[in-house]
XYZ file of C-alpha atoms in Angstrom:
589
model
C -10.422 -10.675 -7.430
C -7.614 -13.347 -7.678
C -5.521 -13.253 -10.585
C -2.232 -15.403 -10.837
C -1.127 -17.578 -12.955
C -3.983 -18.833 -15.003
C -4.625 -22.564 -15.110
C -3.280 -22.621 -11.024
C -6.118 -22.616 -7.861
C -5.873 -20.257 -5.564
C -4.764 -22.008 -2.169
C -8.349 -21.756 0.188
C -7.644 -21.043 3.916
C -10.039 -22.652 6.527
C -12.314 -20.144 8.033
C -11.611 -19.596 11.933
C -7.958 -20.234 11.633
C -5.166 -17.521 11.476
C -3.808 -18.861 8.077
C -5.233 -16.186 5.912
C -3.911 -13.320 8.563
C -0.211 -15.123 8.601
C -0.182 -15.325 4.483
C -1.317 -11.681 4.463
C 1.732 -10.463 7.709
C 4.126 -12.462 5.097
C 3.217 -10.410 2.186
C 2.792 -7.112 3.815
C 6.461 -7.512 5.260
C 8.060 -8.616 1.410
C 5.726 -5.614 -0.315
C 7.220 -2.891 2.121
C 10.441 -4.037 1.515
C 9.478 -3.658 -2.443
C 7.595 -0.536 -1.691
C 11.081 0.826 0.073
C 13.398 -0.112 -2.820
C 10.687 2.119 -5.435
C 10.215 5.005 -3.212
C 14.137 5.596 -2.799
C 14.287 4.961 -6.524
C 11.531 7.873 -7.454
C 12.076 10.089 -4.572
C 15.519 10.962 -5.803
C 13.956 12.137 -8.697
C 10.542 13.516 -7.510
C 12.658 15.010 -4.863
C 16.099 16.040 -6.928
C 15.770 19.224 -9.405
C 16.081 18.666 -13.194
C 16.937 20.791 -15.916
C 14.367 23.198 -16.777
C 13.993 23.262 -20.829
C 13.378 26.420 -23.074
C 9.160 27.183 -24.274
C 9.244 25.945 -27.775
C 10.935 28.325 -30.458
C 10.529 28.950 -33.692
C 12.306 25.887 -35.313
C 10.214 23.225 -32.717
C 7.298 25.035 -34.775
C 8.375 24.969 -37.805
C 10.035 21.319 -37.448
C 6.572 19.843 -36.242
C 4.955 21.214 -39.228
C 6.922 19.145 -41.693
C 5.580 16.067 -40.202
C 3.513 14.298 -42.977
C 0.652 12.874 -40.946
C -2.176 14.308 -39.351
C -1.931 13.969 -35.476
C -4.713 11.935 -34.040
C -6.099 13.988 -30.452
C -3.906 11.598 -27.879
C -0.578 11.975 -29.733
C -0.653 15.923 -29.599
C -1.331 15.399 -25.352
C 0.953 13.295 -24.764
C 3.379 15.234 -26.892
C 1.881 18.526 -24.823
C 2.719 16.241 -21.381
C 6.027 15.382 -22.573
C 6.797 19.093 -23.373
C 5.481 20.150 -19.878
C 7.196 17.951 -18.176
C 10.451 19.013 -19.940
C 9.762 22.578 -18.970
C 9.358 22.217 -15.515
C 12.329 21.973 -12.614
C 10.733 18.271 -11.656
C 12.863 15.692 -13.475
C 10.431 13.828 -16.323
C 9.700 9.947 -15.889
C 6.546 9.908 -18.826
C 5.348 6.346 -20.366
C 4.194 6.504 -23.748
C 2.334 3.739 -23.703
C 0.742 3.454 -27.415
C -0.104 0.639 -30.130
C 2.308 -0.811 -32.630
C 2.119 2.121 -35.449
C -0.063 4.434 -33.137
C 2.860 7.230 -33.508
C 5.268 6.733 -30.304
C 8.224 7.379 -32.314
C 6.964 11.005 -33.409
C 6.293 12.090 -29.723
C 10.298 10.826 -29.072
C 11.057 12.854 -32.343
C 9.980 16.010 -31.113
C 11.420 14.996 -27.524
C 14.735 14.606 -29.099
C 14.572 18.152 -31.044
C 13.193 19.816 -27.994
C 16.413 18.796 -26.435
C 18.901 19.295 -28.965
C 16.850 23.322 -29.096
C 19.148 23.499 -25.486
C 22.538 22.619 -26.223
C 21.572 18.819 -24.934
C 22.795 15.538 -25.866
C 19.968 12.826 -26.262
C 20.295 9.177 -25.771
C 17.612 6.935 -27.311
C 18.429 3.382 -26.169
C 16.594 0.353 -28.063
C 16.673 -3.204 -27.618
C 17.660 -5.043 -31.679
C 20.075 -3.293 -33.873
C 17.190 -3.611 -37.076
C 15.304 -0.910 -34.819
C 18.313 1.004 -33.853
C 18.848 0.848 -38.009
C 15.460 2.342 -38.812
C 15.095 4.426 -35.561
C 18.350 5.955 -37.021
C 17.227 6.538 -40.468
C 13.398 7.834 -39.286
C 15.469 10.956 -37.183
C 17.829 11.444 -39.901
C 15.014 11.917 -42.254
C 13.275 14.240 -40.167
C 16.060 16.055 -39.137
C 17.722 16.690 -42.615
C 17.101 20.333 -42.515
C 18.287 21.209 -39.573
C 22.086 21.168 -38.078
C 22.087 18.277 -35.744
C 23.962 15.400 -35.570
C 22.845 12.073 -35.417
C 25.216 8.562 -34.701
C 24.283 5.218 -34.315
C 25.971 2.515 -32.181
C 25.307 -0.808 -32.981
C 27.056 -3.510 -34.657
C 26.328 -2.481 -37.831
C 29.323 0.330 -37.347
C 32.825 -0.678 -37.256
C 35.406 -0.179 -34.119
C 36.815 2.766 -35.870
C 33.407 4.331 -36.380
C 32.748 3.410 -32.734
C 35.465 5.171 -31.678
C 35.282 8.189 -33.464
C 31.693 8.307 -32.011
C 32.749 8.209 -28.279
C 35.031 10.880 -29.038
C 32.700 13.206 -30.734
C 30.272 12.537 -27.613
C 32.391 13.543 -24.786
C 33.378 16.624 -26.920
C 29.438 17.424 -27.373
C 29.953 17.407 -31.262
C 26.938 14.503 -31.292
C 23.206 15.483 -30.719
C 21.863 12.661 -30.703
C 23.153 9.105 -30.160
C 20.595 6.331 -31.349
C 21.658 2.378 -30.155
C 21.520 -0.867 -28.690
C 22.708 -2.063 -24.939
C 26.273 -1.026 -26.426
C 25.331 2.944 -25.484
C 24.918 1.834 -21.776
C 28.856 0.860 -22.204
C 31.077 2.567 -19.350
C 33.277 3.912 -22.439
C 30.082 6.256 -23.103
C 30.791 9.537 -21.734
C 28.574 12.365 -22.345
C 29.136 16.299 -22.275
C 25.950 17.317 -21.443
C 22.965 14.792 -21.811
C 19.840 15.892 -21.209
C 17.111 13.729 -22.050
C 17.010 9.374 -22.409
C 14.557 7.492 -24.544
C 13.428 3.536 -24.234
C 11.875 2.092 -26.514
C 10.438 -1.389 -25.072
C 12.097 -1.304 -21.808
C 10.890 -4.739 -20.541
C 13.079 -6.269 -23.326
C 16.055 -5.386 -21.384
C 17.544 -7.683 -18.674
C 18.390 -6.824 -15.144
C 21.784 -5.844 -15.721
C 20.781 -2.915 -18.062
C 18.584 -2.109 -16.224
C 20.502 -0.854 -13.449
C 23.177 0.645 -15.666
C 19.766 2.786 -17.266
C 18.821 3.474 -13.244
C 22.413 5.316 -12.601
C 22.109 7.059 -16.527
C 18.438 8.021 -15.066
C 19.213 9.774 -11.691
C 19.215 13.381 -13.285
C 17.810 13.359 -16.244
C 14.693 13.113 -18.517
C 12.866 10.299 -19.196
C 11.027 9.346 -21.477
C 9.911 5.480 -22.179
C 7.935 4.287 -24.936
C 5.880 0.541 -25.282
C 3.271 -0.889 -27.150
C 2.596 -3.778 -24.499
C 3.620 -2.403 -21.205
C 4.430 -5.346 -18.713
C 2.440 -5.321 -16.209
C 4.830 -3.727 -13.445
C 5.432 -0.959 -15.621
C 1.964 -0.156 -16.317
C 1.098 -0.540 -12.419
C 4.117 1.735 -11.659
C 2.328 4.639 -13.702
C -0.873 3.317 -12.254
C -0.234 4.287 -8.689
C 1.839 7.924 -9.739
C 5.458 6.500 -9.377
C 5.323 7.557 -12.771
C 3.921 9.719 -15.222
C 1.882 8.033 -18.673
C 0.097 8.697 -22.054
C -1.699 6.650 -23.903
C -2.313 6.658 -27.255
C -5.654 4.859 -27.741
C -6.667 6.510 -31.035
C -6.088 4.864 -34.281
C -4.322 6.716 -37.314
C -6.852 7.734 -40.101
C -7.752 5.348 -42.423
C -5.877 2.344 -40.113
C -7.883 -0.872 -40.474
C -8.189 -3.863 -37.933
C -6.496 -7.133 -38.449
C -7.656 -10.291 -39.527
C -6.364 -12.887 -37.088
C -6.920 -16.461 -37.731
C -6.033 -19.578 -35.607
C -5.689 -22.581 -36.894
C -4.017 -26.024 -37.310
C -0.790 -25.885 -39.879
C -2.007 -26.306 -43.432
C -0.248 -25.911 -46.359
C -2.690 -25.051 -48.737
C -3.855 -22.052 -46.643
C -0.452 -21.137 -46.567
C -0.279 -21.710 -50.104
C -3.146 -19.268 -50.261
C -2.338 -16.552 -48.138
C 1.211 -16.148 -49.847
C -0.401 -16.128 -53.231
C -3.291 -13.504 -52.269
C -0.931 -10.709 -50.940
C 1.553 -11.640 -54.084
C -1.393 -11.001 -56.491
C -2.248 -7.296 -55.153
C 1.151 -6.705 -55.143
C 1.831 -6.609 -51.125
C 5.062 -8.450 -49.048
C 4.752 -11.629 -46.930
C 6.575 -12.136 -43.814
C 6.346 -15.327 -42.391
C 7.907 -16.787 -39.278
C 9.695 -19.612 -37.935
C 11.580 -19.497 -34.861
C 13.937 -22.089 -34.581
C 17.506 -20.999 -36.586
C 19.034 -24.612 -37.058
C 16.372 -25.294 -39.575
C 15.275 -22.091 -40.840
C 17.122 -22.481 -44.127
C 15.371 -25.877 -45.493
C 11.835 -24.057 -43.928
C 12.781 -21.059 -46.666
C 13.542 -23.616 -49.400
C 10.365 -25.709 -49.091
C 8.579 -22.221 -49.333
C 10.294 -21.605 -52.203
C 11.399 -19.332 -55.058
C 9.215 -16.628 -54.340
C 9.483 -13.074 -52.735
C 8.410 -13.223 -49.227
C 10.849 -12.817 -45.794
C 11.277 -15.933 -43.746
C 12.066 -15.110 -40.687
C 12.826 -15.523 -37.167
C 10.705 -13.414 -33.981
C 13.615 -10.847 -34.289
C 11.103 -8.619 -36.600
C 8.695 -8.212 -33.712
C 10.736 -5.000 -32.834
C 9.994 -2.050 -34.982
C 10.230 -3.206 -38.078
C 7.916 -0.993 -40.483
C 7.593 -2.222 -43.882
C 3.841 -0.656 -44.978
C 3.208 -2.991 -48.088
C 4.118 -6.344 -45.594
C 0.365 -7.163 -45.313
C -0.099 -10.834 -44.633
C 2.187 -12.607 -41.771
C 2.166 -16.315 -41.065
C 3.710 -17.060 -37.620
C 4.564 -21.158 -37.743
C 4.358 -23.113 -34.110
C 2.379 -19.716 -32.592
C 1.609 -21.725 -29.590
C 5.213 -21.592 -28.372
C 5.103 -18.203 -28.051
C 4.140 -15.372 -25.255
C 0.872 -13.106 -25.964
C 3.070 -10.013 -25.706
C 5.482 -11.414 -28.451
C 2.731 -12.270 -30.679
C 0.477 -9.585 -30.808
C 3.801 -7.680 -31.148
C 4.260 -9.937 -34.521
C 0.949 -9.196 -35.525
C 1.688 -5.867 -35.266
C 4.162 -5.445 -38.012
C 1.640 -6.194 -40.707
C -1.545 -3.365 -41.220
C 0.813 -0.540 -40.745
C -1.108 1.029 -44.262
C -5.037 1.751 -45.081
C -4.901 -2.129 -46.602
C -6.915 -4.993 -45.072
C -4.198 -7.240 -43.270
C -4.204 -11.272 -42.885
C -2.598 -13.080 -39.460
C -2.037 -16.495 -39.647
C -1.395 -18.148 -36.476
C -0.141 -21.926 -36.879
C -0.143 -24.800 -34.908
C 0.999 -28.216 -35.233
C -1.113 -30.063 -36.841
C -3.436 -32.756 -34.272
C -1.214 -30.838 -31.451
C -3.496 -30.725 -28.302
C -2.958 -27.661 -26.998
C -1.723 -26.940 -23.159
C -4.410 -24.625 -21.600
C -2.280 -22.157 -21.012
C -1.268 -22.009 -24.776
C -4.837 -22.401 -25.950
C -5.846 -19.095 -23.666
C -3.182 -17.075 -25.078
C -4.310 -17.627 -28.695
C -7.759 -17.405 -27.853
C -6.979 -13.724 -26.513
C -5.009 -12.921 -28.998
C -7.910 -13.806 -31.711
C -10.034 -11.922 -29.098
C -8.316 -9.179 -29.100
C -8.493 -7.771 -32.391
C -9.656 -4.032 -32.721
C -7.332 -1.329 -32.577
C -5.525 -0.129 -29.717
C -5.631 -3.588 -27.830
C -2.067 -3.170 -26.346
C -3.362 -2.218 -23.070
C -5.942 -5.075 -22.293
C -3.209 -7.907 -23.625
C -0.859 -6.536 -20.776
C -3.782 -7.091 -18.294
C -4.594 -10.637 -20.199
C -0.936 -11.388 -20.132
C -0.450 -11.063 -16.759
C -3.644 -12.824 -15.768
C -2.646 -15.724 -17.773
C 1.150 -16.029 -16.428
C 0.788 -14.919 -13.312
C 3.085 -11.818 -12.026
C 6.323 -12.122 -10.387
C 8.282 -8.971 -8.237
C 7.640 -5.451 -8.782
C 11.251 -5.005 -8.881
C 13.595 -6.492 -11.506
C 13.139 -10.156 -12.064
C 13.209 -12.485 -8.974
C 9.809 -13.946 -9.282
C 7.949 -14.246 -5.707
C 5.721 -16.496 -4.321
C 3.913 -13.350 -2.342
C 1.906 -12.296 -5.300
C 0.896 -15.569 -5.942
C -0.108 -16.291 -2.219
C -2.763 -13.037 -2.109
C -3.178 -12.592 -5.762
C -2.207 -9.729 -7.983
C -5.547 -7.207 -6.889
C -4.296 -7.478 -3.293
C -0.949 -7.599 -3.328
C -1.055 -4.079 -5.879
C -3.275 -2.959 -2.949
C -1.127 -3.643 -0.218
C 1.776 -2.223 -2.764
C 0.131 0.804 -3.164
C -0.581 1.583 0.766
C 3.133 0.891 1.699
C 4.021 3.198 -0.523
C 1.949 6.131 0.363
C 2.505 5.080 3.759
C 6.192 5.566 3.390
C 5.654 8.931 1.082
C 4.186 10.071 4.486
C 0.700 10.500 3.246
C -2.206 9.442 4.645
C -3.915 6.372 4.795
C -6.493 4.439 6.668
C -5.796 2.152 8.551
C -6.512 -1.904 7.366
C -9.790 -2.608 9.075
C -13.281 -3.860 8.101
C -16.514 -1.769 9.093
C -19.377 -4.210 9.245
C -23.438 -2.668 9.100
C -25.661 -5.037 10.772
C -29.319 -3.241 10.300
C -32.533 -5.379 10.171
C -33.162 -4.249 6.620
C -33.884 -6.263 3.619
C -30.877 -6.128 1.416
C -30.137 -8.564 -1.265
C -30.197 -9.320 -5.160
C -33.541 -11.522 -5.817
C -32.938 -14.515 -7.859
C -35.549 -13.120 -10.132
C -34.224 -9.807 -10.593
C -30.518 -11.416 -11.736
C -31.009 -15.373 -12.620
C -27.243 -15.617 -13.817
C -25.447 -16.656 -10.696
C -21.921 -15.550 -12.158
C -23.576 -12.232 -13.209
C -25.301 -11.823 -9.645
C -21.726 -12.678 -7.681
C -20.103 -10.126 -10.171
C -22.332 -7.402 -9.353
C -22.364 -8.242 -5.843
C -18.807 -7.566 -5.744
C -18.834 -4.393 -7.478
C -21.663 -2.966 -5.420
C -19.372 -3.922 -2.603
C -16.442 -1.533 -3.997
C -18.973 1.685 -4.195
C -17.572 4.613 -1.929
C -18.840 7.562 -3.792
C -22.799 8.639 -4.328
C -21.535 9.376 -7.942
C -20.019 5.647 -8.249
C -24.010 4.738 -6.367
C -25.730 6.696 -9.042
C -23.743 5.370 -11.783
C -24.510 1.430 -10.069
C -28.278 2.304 -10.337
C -28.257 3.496 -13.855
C -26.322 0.489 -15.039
C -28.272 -1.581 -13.012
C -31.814 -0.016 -14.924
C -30.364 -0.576 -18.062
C -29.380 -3.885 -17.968
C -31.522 -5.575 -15.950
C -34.872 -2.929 -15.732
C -36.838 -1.803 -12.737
C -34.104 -1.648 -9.431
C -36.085 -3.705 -6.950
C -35.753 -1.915 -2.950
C -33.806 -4.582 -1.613
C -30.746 -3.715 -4.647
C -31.948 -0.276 -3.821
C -30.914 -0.730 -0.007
C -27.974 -2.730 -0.920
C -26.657 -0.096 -3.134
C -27.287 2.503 0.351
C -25.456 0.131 2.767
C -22.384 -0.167 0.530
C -22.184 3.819 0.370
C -23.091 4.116 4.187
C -20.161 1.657 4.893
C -17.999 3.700 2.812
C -18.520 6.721 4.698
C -18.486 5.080 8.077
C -15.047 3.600 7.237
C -14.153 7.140 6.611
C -15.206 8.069 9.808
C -13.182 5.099 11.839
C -16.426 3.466 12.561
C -15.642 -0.402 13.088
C -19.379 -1.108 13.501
C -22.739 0.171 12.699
C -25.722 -1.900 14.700
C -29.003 -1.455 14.415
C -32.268 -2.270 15.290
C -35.868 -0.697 15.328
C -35.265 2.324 17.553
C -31.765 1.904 18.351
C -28.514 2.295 16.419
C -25.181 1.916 17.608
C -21.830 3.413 16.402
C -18.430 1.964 17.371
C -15.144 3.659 16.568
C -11.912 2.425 16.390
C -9.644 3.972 19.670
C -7.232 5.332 17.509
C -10.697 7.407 15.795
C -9.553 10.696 15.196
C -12.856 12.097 17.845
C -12.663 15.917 18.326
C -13.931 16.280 21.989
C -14.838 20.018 21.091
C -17.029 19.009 18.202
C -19.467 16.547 19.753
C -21.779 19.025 21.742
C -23.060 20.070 18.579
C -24.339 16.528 18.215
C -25.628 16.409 21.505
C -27.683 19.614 20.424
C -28.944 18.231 17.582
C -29.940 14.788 18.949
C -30.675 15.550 22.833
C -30.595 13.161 25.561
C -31.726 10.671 23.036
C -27.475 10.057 22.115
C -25.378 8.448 24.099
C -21.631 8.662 24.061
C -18.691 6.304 25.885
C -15.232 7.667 25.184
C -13.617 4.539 27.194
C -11.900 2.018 24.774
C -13.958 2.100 21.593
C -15.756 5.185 21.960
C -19.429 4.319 21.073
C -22.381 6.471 20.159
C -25.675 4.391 20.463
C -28.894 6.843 19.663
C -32.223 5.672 20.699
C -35.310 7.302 19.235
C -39.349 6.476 19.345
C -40.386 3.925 17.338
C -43.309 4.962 15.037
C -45.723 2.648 13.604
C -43.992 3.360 10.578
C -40.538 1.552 11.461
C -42.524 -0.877 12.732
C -44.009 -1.842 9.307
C -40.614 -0.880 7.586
C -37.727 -1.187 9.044
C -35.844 0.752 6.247
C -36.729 4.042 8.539
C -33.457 2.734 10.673
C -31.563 3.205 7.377
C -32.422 6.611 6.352
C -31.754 7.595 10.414
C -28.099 5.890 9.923
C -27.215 7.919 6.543
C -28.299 10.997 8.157
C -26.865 10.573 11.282
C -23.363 9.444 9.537
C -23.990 12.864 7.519
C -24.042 14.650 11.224
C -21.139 13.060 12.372
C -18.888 13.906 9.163
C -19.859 17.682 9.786
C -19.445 17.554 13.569
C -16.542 14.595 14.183
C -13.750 15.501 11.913
């Protein structure tokens, strides 16, 4: 599938030319450079020995206890994960990628504690100085009980504070250290850290980013985002790193009710008054600082925040129920469902107002983004906007931020692909080579029009039949197959076969399968990995019948008697090529 940026075409190549093979050289040569850069990155630390931490004692207990919520199933495994990975000698990378208000901050909390248990200094770096603020007072709440100390470095603490800080760190007097960009400072020395936290990591440019790569080299990791960009969720998608996701909604946590819709001032009018009148907060924002103050006077005398996009971060006010975002369209999916998020934090219904200028036409690209973000309204949608997001803006480099025209040239399916083979390529594990195996059998297989009339439903299921390589992922076709469209006619039925039989030949190194009533024909690649010593057995089981020629391609062709049968159905030739494939899996390799 091709996704890039949404509203673009795809560039079509001509077929018989060697455009499409030069585009796909081009890419393959800027993705193993990529691939190169991430491998040294994660090697060092797959590779490099961390610190080993203590089995939980008596105080993690007894500290987890005290929390005041029940924990829903996915936040006590990913707190389970974190705690494994902490315990072992490997050196912990973990993405905790969960919903706004889906209980990230708890699985950092007992990170953090788990730590400090050791003797280690914890780092947990966030991107506004509001969430380093209530970050800050969460832990300190928790933590009351117990003899750790927690500091804060932001701008909300003076130079002498600062100071006294940096001190106290380098001494190992500080536990825990919660802040902004100013605790990646080269002032910050540590005694002993152990463990760093990020919260929303994407919101951090490109030089803190490398500072956090040299804080990162020997320690723990742990990373935590409600809307993972899409190269950090296809980073933990092909094992460079490790992730949890918290998918399951809070008790009593209700959905929220997202409306788009032109600016109008006596909706707004009525959405302010409603939340007023149960007693609940209003938040509503407007992005542009110049003007914010006569925006806030024309609202009014009344108690509600006006304010700019800087609350999307964190901020967790339960009884905020209603939020009005003014000129939504100029805004990025990520950012707004982010907004959305800081309202419905409580068992109340909550209202999102999404505004628009009013008789604005819309760019597409704008319209699409809204339109997913109304689509996208149930719980736990963080992890289908990042896909959405990145089909609608298209994806850039794997690596930092220089946007490339290679992703865009093969799409973002093939160009993860071709990502994910260079780097298991240079990890030194195996992979096939890039090659197609075509099967050419005289056998009816195809979708009738009757059985699917929705052409965009037939090509879709066309292309996932393609993509089966497991009898499982076959059986699992068929069923769906029954269920939504009844009765599998034989021609699906043989499709479904080919697609599995190609899967298994490609397996094999077979470039080719041929076939016709009483003959089939097997060509190998030459680099087919053929054990000499094996194929007698073949020649046992199939007699003079099989022919083998090891010279370039080696090539099996197997000629048997045709019975009346294959000549009234030809679909005998199939059932000989799955069995025969079946022989040469047990007797090739």
């Amino acid at each position: 599938k091709y996704a890039g940026a949404g509203a673009k075409k795809p560039k079509l190549n001509k077929l018989g030319t060697q455009e499409w093979h030069k585009t796909k050289t081009r890419v393959r040569a800027a993705v193993d450079e990529v691939a190169k850069d991430l491998v040294e990155l994660y090697a060092a630390r797959q590779n490099g020995k961390g610190y080993a931490f203590s089995e939980d004692t008596v105080w993690q207990r007894e500290f987890e206890e005290m929390f005041p919520f029940e924990e829903t199933d996915d936040q006590l495994m990913a707190i389970a994960a974190t705690k494994r990975d902490m315990e072992s000698n490997k050196i912990m990378d973990r993405l905790i990628c969960g919903d706004v208000g889906y209980g990230k901050t708890e699985v950092a909390i007992r990170a953090a504690f788990k730590a400090v248990q050791d003797g280690k200094q914890v780092v947990f770096l966030v991107p506004t100085t509001i969430l380093a603020q209530q970050h800050y007072n969460t832990f300190v709440q928790r933590m009351k009980d117990y003899p750790i100390r927690i500091e804060q470095m932001s701008r909300f603490r003076t130079p002498a504070q600062q100071k006294k800080v940096i001190e106290d760190l380098k001494k190992g007097l500080v536990d825990i250290v919660i802040g902004t960009h100013r605790v990646l400072s080269s002032d910050m020395q540590y005694k002993d850290l152990g463990l760093l936290m990020i919260d929303e990591e994407q919101r951090f440019g490109v030089t803190h980013k490398e500072k956090i790569k040299k804080m990162k080299e020997n320690v723990d990791v742990l990373t935590l985002t409600a809307t993972p960009i899409p190269r950090t969720l296809h980073m933990s998608l092909v094992g460079i790193r490790d992730m949890s996701v918290l998918e399951e909604a809070p008790e009593e946590r209700q959905p929220i009710q997202t409306y788009v819709m032109e600016y109008n001032e006596e909706m707004v009018r009525e959405a302010i008054t409603r939340e007023l009148s149960r007693n609940g907060q209003v938040y509503y924002v407007y992005n542009r600082v110049n003007t914010i103050a006569d925006m806030a006077a024309k609202i009014g005398e009344i108690d509600i925040l006006v304010a700019t996009t800087i609350i999307e971060t964190g901020l967790d006010i339960s009884n905020v129920n209603t939020i009005i975002i003014h000129d939504s369209d100029r805004m990025g999916l990520s950012q707004l469902y982010q907004l959305r998020g800081r309202v419905g934090r409580s068992n109340r219904t909550a209202y999102a107002f999404l505004m628009y200028k009013r008789d604005k036409v819309l760019r597409e690209i704008a319209e699409k983004r809204l339109a997913a973000i109304r689509e996208f309204t149930d719980l736990g949608s963080g992890f289908k906007i990042a896909m959405k997001d990145l089909e609608i803006r298209g994806a850039g480099n794997l690596l930092g931020e220089r946007q490339h025209g290679h992703m865009e040239a093969v799409g973002y399916d093939l160009y993860c692909k071709m990502l994910n083979e260079a780097v298991k390529n240079l990890k030194g594990e195996d992979t096939a080579p890039d090659f197609l195996t075509t099967v050419e059998l005289e056998v009816d297989a195809y979708i009738p029009a009757s059985y699917i009339v929705n052409e965009q439903q037939k090509l879709d299921i066309y292309k996932r039949i393609a993509g089966v390589e497991t009898e499982s992922e076959s059986a699992e076709m068929k069923e769906e197959l029954l269920d939504r469209f009844g009765t599998v006619p034989k021609s699906v039925d043989n499709l479904l076969r080919i697609a599995l039989l190609r899967a298994q030949a490609h397996k094999l190194y077979i470039m080719e399968i041929k076939g016709r009533p009483g003959e089939l024909r097997f060509v190998y690649r030459p680099d087919a990995r053929v054990h000499g010593e094996n194929i007698p057995m073949l020649f046992e089981q199939y007699g003079n019948s099989l022919k083998f020629l090891p010279q370039g391609n080696p090539v099996f062709t197997y000629q048997f008697k045709r019975s009346n049968v294959v000549e009234k159905n030809s679909e005998d030739l199939l059932s000989q090529a799955e069995q025969m494939i079946k022989d040469m899996q047990r007797c090739l390799l």
